[in-house]
Coordinates of C-alpha atoms and ligand atoms in Angstrom, one line a residue:
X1 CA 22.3 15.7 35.8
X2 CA 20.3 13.4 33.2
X3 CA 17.0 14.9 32.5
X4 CA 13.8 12.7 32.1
X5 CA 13.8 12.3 28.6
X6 CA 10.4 11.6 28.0
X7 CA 9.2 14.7 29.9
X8 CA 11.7 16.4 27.7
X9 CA 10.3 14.8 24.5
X10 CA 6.6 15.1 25.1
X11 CA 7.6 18.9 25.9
X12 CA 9.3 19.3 22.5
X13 CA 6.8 17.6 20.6
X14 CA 4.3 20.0 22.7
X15 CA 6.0 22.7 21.4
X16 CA 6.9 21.4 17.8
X17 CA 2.7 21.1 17.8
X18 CA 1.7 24.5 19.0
X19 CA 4.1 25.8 16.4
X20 CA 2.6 24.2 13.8
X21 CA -1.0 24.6 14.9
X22 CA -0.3 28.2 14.8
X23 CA 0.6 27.9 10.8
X24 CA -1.7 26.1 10.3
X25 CA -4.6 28.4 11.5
X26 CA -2.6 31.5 9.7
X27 CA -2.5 29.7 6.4
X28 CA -5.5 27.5 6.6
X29 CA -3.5 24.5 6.6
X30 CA -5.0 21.3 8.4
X31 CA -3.2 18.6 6.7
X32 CA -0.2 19.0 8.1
X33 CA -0.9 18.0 11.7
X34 CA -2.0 14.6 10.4
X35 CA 1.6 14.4 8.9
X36 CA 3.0 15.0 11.8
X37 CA 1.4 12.6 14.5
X38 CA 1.9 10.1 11.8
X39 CA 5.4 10.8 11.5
X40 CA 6.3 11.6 15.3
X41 CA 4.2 8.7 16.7
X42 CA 7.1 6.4 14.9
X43 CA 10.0 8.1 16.3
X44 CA 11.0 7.4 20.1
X45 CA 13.4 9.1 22.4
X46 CA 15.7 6.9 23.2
X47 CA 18.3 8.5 25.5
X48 CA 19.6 12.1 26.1
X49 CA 23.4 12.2 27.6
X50 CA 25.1 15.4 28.1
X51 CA 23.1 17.4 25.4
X52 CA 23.6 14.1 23.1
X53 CA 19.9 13.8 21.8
X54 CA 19.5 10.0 19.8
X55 CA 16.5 9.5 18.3
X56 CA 15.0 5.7 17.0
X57 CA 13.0 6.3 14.1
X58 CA 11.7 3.0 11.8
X59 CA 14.2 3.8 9.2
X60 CA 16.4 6.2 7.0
X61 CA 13.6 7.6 5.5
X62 CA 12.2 9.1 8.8
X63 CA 15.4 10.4 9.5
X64 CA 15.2 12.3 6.2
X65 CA 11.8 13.2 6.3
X66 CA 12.3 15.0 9.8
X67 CA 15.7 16.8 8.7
X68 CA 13.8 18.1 5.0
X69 CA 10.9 19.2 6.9
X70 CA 10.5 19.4 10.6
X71 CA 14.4 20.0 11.3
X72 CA 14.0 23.9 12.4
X73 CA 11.4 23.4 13.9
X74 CA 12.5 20.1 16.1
X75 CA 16.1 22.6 16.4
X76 CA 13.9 25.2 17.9
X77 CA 12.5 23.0 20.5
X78 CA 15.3 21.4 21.7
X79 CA 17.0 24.9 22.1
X80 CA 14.1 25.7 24.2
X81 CA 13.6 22.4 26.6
X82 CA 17.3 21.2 26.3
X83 CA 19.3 24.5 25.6
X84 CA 21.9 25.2 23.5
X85 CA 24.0 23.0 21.3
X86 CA 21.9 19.7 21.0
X87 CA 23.1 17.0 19.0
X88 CA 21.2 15.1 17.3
X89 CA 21.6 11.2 16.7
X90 CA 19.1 8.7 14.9
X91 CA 19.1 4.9 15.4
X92 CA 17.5 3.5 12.8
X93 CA 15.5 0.0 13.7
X94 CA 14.4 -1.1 10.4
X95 CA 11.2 -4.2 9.7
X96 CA 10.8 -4.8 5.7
X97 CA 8.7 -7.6 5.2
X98 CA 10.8 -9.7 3.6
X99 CA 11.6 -13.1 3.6
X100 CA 15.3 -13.1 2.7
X101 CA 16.7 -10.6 4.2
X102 CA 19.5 -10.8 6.4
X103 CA 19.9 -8.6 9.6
X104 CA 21.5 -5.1 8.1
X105 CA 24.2 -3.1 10.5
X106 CA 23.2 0.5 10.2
X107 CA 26.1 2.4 10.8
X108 CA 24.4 5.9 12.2
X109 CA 27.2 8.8 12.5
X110 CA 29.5 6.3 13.9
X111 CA 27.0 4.6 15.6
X112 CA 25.8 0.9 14.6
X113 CA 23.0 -0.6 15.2
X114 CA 21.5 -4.0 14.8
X115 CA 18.2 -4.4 13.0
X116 CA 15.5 -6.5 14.0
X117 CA 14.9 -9.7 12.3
X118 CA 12.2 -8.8 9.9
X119 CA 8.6 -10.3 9.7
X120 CA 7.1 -12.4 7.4
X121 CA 6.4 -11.8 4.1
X122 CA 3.2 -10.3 3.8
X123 CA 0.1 -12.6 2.3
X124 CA -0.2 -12.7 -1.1
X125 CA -3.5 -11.5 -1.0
X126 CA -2.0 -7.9 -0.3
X127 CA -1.5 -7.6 -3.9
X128 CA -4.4 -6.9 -4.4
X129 CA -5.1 -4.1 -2.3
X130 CA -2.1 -2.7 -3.8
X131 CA -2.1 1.4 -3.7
X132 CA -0.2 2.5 -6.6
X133 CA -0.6 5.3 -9.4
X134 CA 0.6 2.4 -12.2
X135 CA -2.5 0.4 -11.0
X136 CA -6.2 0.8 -11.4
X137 CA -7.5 -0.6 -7.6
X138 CA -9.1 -3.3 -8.0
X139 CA -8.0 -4.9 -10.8
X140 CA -5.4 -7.9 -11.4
X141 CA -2.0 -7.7 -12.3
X142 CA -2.4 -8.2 -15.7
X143 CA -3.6 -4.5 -16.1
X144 CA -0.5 -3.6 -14.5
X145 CA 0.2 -0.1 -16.9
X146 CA 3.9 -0.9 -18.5
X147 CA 4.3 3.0 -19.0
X148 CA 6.0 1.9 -21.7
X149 CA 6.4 4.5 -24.8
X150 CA 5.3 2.8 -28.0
X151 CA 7.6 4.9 -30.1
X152 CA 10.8 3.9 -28.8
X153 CA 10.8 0.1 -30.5
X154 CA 14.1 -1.8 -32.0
X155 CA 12.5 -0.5 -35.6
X156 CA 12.7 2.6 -34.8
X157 CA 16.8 2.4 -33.2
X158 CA 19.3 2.7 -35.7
X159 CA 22.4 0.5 -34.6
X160 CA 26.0 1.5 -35.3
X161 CA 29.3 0.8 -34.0
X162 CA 28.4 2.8 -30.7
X163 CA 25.4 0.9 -29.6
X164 CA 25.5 -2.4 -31.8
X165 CA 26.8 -4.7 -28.6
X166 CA 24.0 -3.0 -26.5
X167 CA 21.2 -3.7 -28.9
X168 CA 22.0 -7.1 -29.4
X169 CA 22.0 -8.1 -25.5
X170 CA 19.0 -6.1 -25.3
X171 CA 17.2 -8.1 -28.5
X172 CA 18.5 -12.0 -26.7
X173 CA 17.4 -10.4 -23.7
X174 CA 13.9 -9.9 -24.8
X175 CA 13.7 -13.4 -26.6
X176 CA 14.0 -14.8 -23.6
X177 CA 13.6 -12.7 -20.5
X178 CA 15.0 -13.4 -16.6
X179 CA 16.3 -16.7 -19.0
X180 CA 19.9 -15.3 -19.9
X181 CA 22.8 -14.7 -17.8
X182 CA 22.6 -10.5 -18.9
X183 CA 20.2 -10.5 -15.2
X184 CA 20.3 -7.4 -14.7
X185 CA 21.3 -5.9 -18.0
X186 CA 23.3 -2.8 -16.8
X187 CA 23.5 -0.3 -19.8
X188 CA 24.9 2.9 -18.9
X189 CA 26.5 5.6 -21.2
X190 CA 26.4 9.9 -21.6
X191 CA 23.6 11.8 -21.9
X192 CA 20.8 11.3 -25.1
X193 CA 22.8 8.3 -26.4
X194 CA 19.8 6.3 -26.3
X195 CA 19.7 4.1 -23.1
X196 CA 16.0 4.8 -22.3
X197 CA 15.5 4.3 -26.1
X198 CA 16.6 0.7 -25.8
X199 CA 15.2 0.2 -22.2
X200 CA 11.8 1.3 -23.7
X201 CA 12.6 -1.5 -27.2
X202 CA 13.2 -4.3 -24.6
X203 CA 9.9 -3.4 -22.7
X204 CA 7.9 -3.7 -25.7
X205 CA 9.5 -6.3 -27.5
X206 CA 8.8 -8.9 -24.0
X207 CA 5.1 -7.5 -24.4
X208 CA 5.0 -8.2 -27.9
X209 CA 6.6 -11.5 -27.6
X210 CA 4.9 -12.8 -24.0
X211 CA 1.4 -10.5 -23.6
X212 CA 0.7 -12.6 -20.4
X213 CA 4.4 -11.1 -18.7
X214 CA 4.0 -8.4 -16.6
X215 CA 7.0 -5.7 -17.6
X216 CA 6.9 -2.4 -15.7
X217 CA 9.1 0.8 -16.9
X218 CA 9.7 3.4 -13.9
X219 CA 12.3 6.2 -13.6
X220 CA 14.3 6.0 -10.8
X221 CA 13.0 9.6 -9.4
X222 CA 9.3 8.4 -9.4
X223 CA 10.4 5.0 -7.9
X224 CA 12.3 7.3 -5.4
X225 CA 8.9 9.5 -5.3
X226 CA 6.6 6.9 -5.0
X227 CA 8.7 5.1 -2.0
X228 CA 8.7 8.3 0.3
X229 CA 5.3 8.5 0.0
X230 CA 4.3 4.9 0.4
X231 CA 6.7 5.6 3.3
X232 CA 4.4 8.4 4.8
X233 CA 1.0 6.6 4.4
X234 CA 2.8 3.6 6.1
X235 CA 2.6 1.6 3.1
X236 CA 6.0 0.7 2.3
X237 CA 4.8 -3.4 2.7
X238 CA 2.2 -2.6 -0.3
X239 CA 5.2 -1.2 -2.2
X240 CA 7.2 -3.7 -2.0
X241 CA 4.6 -6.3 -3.0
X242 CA 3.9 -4.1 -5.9
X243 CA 7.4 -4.1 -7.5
X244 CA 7.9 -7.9 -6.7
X245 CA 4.8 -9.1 -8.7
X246 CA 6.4 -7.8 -12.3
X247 CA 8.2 -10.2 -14.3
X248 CA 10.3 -7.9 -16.0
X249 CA 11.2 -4.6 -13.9
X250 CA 12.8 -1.6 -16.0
X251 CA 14.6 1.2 -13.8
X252 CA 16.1 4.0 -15.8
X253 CA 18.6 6.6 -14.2
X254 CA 19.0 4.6 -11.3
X255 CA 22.3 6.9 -10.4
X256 CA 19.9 9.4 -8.8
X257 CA 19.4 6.8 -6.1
X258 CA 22.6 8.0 -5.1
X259 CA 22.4 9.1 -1.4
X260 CA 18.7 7.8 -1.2
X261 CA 19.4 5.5 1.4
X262 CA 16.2 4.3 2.7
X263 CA 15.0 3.4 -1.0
X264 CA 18.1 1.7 -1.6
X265 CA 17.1 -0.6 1.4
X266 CA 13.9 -1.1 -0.6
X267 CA 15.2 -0.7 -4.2
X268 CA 17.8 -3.7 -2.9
X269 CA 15.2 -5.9 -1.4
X270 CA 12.6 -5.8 -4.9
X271 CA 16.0 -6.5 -7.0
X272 CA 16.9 -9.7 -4.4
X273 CA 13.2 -10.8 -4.7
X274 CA 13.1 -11.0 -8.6
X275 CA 16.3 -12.2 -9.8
X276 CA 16.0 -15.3 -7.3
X277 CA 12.5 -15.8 -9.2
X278 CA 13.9 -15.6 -12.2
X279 CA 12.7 -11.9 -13.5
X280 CA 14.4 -9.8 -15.4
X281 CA 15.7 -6.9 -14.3
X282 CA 16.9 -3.9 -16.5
X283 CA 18.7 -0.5 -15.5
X284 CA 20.2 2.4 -16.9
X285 CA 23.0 4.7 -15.6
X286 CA 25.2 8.2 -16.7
X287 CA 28.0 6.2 -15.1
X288 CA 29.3 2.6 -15.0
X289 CA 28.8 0.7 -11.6
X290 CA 32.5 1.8 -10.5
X291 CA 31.7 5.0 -10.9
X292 CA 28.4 5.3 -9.2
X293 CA 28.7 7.3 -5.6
X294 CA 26.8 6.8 -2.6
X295 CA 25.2 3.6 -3.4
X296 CA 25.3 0.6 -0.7
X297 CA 28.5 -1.5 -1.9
X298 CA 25.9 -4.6 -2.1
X299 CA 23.7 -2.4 -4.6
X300 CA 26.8 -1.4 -6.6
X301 CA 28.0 -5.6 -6.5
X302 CA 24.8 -6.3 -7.3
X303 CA 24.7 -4.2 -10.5
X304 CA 27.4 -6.3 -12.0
X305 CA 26.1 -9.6 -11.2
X306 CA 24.9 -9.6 -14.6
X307 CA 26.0 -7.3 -18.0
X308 CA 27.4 -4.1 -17.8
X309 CA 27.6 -2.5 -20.9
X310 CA 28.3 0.8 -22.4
X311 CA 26.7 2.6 -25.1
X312 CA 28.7 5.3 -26.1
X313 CA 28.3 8.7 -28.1
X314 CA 27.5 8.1 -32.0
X315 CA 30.5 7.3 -34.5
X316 CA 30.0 9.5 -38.0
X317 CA 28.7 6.9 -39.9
X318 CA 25.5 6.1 -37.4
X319 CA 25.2 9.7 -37.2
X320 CA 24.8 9.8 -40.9
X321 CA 22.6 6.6 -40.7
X322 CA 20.4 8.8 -38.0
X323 CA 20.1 11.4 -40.4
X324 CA 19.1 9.9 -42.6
X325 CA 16.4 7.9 -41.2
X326 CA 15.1 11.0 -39.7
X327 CA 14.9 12.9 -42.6
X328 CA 13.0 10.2 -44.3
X329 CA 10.5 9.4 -41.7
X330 CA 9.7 13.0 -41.7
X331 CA 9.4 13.1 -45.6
X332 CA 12.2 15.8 -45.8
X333 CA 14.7 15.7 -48.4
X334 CA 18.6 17.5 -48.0
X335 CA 20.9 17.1 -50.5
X336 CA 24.2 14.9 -49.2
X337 CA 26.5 18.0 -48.4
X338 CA 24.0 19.0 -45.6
X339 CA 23.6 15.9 -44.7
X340 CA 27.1 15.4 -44.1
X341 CA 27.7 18.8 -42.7
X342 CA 25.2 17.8 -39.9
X343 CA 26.6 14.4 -39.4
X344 CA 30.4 15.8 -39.0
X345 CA 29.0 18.8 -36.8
X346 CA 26.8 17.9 -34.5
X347 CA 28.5 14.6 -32.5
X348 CA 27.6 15.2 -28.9
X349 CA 25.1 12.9 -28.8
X350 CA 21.8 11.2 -30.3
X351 CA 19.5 13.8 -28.5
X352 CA 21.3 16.6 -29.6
X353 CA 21.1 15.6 -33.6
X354 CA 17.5 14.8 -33.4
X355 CA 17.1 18.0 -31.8
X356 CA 19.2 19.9 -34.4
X357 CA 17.1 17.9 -37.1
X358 CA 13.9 19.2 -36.0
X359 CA 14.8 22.4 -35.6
X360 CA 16.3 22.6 -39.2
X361 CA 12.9 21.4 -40.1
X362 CA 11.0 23.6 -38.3
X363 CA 13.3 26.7 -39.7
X364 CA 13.2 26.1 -43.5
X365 CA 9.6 25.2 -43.3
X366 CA 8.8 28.8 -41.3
X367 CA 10.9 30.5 -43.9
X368 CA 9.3 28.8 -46.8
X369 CA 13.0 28.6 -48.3
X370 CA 15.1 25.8 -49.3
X371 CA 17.7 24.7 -46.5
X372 CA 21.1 26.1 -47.9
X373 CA 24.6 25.1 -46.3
X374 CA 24.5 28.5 -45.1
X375 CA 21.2 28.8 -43.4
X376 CA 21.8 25.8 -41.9
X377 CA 25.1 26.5 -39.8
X378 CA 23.1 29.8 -38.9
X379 CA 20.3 27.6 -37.8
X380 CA 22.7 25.7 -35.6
X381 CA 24.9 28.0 -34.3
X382 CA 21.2 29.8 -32.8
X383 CA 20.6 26.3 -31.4
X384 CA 23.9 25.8 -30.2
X385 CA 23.3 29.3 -28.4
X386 CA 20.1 28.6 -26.8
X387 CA 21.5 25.7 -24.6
X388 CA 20.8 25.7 -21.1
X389 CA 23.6 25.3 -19.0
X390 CA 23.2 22.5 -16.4
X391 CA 23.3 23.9 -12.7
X392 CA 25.3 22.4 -10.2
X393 CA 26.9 22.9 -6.6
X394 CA 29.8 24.5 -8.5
X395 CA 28.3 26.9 -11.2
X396 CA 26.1 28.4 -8.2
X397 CA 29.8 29.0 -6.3
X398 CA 31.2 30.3 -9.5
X399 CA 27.8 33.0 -9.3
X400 CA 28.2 33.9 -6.3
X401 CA 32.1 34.0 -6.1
X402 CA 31.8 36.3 -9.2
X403 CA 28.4 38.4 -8.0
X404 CA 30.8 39.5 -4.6
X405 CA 34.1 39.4 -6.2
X406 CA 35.8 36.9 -3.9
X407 CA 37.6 34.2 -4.4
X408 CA 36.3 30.7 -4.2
X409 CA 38.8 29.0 -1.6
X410 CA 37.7 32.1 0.8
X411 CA 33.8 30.9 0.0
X412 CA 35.2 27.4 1.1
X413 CA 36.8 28.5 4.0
X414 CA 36.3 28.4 8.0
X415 CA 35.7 32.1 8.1
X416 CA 33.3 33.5 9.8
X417 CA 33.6 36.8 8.3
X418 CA 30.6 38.2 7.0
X419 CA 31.8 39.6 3.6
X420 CA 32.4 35.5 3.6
X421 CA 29.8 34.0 5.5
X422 CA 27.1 35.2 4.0
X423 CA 27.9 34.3 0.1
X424 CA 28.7 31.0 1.7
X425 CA 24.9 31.0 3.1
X426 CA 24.0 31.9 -0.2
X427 CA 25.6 29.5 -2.2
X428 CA 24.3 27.2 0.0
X429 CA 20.4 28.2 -0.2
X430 CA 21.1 28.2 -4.2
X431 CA 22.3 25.0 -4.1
X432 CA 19.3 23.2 -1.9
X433 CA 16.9 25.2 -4.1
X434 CA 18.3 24.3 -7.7
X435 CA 19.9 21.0 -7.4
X436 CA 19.3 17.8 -6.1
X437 CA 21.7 17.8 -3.5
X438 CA 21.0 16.7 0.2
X439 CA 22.4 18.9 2.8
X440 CA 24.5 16.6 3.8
X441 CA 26.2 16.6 0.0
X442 CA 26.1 20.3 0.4
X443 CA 28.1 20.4 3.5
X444 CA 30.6 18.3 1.9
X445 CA 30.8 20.4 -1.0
X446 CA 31.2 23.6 0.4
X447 CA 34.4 23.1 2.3
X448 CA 33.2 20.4 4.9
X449 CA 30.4 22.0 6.9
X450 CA 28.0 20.5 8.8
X451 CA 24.4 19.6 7.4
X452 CA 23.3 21.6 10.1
X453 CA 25.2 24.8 9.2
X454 CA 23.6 24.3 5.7
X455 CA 20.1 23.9 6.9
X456 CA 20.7 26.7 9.3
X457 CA 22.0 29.0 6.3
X458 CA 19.0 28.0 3.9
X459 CA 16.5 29.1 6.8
X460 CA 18.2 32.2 7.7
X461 CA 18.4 33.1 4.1
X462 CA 14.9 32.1 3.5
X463 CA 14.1 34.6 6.4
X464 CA 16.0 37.5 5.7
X465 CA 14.8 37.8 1.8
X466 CA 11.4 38.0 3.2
X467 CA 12.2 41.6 5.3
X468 CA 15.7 42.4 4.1
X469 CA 15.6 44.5 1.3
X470 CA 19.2 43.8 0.1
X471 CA 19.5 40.6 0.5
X472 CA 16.0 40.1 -1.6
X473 CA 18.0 41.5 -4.2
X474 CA 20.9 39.6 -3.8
X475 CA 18.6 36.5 -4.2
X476 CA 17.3 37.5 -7.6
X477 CA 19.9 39.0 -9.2
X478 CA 21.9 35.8 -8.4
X479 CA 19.5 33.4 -9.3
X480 CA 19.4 35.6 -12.6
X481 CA 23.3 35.1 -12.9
X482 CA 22.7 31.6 -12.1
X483 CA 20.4 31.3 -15.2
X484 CA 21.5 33.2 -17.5
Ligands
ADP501 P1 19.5 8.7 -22.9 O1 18.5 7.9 -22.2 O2 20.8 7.9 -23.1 O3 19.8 10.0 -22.4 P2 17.5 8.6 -25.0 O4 17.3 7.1 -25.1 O5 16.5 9.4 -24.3 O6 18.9 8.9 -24.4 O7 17.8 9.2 -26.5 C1 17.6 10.5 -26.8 C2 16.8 10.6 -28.1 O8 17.6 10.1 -29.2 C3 15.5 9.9 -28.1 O9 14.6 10.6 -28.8 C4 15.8 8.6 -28.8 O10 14.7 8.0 -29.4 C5 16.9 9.0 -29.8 N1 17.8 8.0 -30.1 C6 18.9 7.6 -29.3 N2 19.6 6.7 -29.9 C7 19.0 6.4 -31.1 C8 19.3 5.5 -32.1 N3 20.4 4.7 -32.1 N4 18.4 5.5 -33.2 C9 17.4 6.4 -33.2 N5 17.1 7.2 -32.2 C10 17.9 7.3 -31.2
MG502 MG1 17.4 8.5 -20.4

């Protein structure tokens, strides 16, 4: 028998609220109920079949927000008004203000829904009232803050084989911005090889060239910050305005919008809006378009509308030239054998040698001794030591395969075995606390489980390291491991 679903709903929210009132009075909390009805007052049952729960929220981002945050305790209500086994289905009815946008399919776990046809564009009065960090309220968009770091000019970039094709799109580009065919200007490459370096130059060489032109410098993680919470204060139409008044928009790292699909929606309506006026638009990347994951196909086509290009780890000779340079802006003087020595060792990347360079520095000038050939392989071998490692879903399965002594096609297994099960859960807390994974990505990595078995793991792990002696110290001596 179909229940009513909007009893059932009100119920759950009923419940979902007396749950959180009672944190809230144990930890003094009160801002979270506002959060809440803001949140739930957007999302509509829609129909319950057979224990098949769909939800229509306004748009990916709800859908996230409620799975990051309220998804135990929405989990826990449904088990309590519906029963057992709930599935959970979101439709997603999207409204953007925006005047070119075409009506989206949103495919929803198999599910696809057609979205509205979006509102007008808001009045251009709006940007005014604009509510972002970059801006002082109030004031025009002139003032706009480029957050643009004065160090990182053209002067100060040596070019060399590696880079020479990049720099010179980016120096024609800044002659004449949103005025060349390189819209967008797509420069991806390895780590520290200097494509924020050159994103930076561009930015500053436009405001140096055209004071009156608006350029705007953002990392893709606070663009990806600032949406979600223009998102919760119901402002995503101020956001949108914000980023479509600049005349020359710089996004750097824009891979990590990978699997950020609700800012993609936004990210791909600001991109639409300048290039059709003409703005330049400039992004970096660790990985060619081709290469990027979980970005909207119409993103990815879009990236190559313009330039692609690669800058790619120093050759020897602009290593040397880098070097050199640094070593004369810092007033230091090596003799050519170490100068060499450094150039032909250290060839990961730009970062790296800079880094080695300063250190060196530092070293002779704490041992008040002159750098000898020999002091300085020590130097860089204790460098070379001190790297971190970078952490992701499969280092932390390495851990914790190693910590229990199992082997790691077991961990990725069905079994539900508990000498299994629980260094799965584990690896799969780890991985939600120390990377930037979603739990969906999780689930996928760790042998095809559900986002809901991950969620459920990181709770229950979360819970049992509060009162469970052993498995606190599973949890730090495996975050040590994972560290170390
Ligand atoms: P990426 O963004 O590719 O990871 P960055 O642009 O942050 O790399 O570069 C890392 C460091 O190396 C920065 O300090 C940058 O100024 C410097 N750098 C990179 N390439 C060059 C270059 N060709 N000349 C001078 N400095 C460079
Ligand atoms: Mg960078």
């Amino acid at each position: 028998m179909e229940q009513d679903i909007t009893i059932v709903w009100d119920n759950c929210l009923r419940f979902m609220r007396d749950n959180l009132n009672s944190i809230e009075e144990k930890e003094g909390i009160s801002k979270l109920d506002d959060s809440f009805t803001l949140l739930f007052s957007k999302v509509k049952p829609l129909s319950l079949v057979e224990k098949n729960l769909t939800l229509q929220v306004p748009s990916d981002f709800y859908k996230e927000y409620i799975e990051d945050n309220y998804l135990s305790l929405l989990s826990a209500a449904l088990k309590k008004n519906i029963g057992k086994g709930v599935k959970l289905w979101y439709s997603v009815k999207e409204t953007i203000p925006q005047t070119h946008e075409k009506p989206v399919q949103q495919q929803v776990k198999g599910q696809s829904f057609q979205t509205p046809k979006p509102q007008q564009i808001m009045n251009p009065a709006f940007a005014q009232q604009v509510v972002n960090p970059f801006v002082v309220p109030g004031i025009k968009k002139i003032n706009i803050n480029s957050q643009l770091n004065p160090s990182l000019t053209f002067d100060n970039f040596i070019e060399g084989e590696s880079n020479k094709f990049v720099s010179t799109v980016a120096k024609t580009i800044a002659k004449r911005p949103g005025a060349t065919s390189f819209n967008p200007l797509f420069i991806h490459g390895g780590v520290g090889v200097g494509k924020t370096h050159i994103a930076h130059a561009v930015g500053l060489e436009i405001k140096n060239l055209y004071p009156e032109k608006v350029v705007l410098y953002v990392s893709s993680e606070k663009f990806i910050q600032q949406f979600v919470s223009a998102a919760k204060s119901q402002s995503k139409a101020d956001f949108a305005n914000f980023y479509q008044m600049v005349d020359c928009l710089i996004i750097d790292d824009i891979q990590f919008l990978s699997s950020k699909s609700a800012t993609q929606d936004m990210f791909f309506h600001i991109f639409d809006h300048l290039h059709q006026n003409g703005k330049q638009i400039i992004l970096t990347s660790d990985k060619a378009p081709v290469d990027i994951q979980d970005v909207q196909e119409r993103i990815v086509s879009r990236f190559k509308w313009g330039l692609s290009a690669e800058i790619k780890s120093p050759d020897y000779t602009t290593r040397k030239k880098i070097v050199i340079n640094k070593l004369h802006r810092d007033g230091i003087a090596l003799s050519e054998e170490l100068i060499d020595y450094l150039a032909t060792e250290v060839t990961a990347n730009v970062r790296e040698l800079i880094g080695i360079i300063n250190s060196v520095i530092a070293y002779s000038m704490l041992l008040k001794t002159e750098m000898t050939l020999d002091l300085l392989k020590e130097t860089i071998s204790k460098i070379s030591a001190n790297k971190k490692k970078t952490i992701n879903i499969s280092t932390i399965q390495d851990v914790v395969c190693k910590y229990f002594g199992i082997e790691k096609e077991k961990l990725l297994s069905k079994t539900r075995k508990r000498d299994i099960a629980m260094p799965r859960q584990l690896a799969m807390y780890f991985a939600k606390e120390y990377t930037n994974a979603t739990f969906v990505k999780i689930g996928e990595e760790m042998g095809g489980k559900d986002h809901s078995t991950v969620m459920y793991a990181c709770d229950t792990i979360r819970d049992q390291s509060k009162v469970d002696k052993q498995m606190k110290k599973f949890v730090k001596e495996i975050k040590e491991k994972i560290f170390e």
